Amino acid sequence: MATCYRCGRPIPSTEFKLRRKVKTGEKMYRRYPNPNLSAIHISYGIRVVCSPCAKRIDWEERQRMWRQYVELGLALVLLIIALILRYVH
């Protein structure tokens, strides 16, 4: 029997196995003698998840995409306002 990669819930063999891209690891690199963080490498992989976790992952991805669209729209509006103000005066 498979288990969910995120929550560990057992997934019965009768249930469809959903796969999603999930974070599987993170490495932090430091250059010595300067102990400041120089790089972070995050790795992702396709793993089996239960349906509640799959819904949550999909919802988080949609939220991230909408946030990007809103930020882009705000940037365009600010640019248009700046251009209008420049040519009005």
Coordinates of C-alpha atoms in Angstrom, one line a residue, residues 3-86:
T3 CA 1.5 6.3 1.5
C4 CA 1.2 10.1 0.9
Y5 CA 4.6 11.8 0.6
R6 CA 3.4 14.9 2.4
C7 CA 1.3 13.6 5.2
G8 CA 2.1 9.9 5.4
R9 CA -1.6 8.9 5.1
P10 CA -1.9 5.3 3.7
I11 CA -3.5 5.3 0.2
P12 CA -5.7 2.2 -0.4
S13 CA -5.0 0.3 -3.6
T14 CA -8.6 1.1 -4.7
E15 CA -7.9 4.8 -4.7
F16 CA -6.3 6.5 -7.7
K17 CA -2.7 7.4 -7.1
L18 CA -2.3 11.1 -7.7
R19 CA 1.2 12.5 -8.4
R20 CA 2.3 16.0 -7.8
K21 CA 5.6 18.0 -7.9
V22 CA 6.7 18.4 -4.3
K23 CA 9.8 19.7 -2.6
T24 CA 12.1 16.8 -1.8
G25 CA 15.2 18.5 -0.5
E26 CA 17.2 21.6 0.2
K27 CA 20.9 22.2 0.4
M28 CA 22.6 25.3 1.7
Y29 CA 26.1 26.1 0.5
R30 CA 28.6 28.3 2.4
R31 CA 32.0 29.4 1.4
Y32 CA 34.6 29.4 4.1
P33 CA 36.3 31.3 5.7
N34 CA 33.4 33.7 5.1
P35 CA 30.5 31.8 6.7
N36 CA 27.7 33.8 4.9
L37 CA 25.2 31.8 3.0
S38 CA 26.3 31.7 -0.7
A39 CA 23.6 29.6 -2.4
I40 CA 20.5 27.5 -1.7
H41 CA 19.6 24.6 -3.9
I42 CA 16.0 23.3 -3.7
S43 CA 15.2 20.0 -5.4
Y44 CA 11.7 18.9 -6.5
G45 CA 10.4 15.5 -7.6
I46 CA 7.1 13.9 -8.7
R47 CA 5.7 11.9 -5.7
V48 CA 2.4 10.1 -4.9
V49 CA 0.1 12.2 -2.6
C50 CA -3.4 11.6 -1.2
S51 CA -6.3 13.6 -2.6
P52 CA -6.5 16.2 0.2
C53 CA -2.8 17.0 -0.2
A54 CA -3.2 17.1 -4.0
K55 CA -6.0 19.6 -3.7
R56 CA -3.9 21.7 -1.3
I57 CA -0.9 21.6 -3.7
D58 CA -3.1 22.6 -6.6
W59 CA -4.8 25.4 -4.6
E60 CA -1.3 26.8 -3.5
E61 CA -0.2 26.7 -7.1
R62 CA -3.3 28.6 -8.3
Q63 CA -2.8 31.2 -5.5
R64 CA 0.8 31.7 -6.5
M65 CA -0.1 32.2 -10.1
W66 CA -2.9 34.7 -9.3
R67 CA -0.5 36.6 -7.0
Q68 CA 1.9 36.9 -9.9
Y69 CA -0.8 38.2 -12.3
V70 CA -1.9 40.8 -9.7
E71 CA 1.7 42.0 -9.2
L72 CA 2.2 42.3 -12.9
G73 CA -1.1 44.1 -13.3
L74 CA -0.2 46.6 -10.5
A75 CA 3.2 47.2 -12.1
L76 CA 1.6 47.9 -15.4
V77 CA -0.9 50.3 -13.8
L78 CA 1.9 52.1 -12.0
L79 CA 3.9 52.4 -15.2
I80 CA 0.9 53.8 -17.1
I81 CA 0.2 56.3 -14.3
A82 CA 3.8 57.4 -14.3
L83 CA 3.8 57.9 -18.1
I84 CA 0.5 59.8 -18.0
L85 CA 1.9 62.1 -15.2
R86 CA 5.1 62.7 -17.1

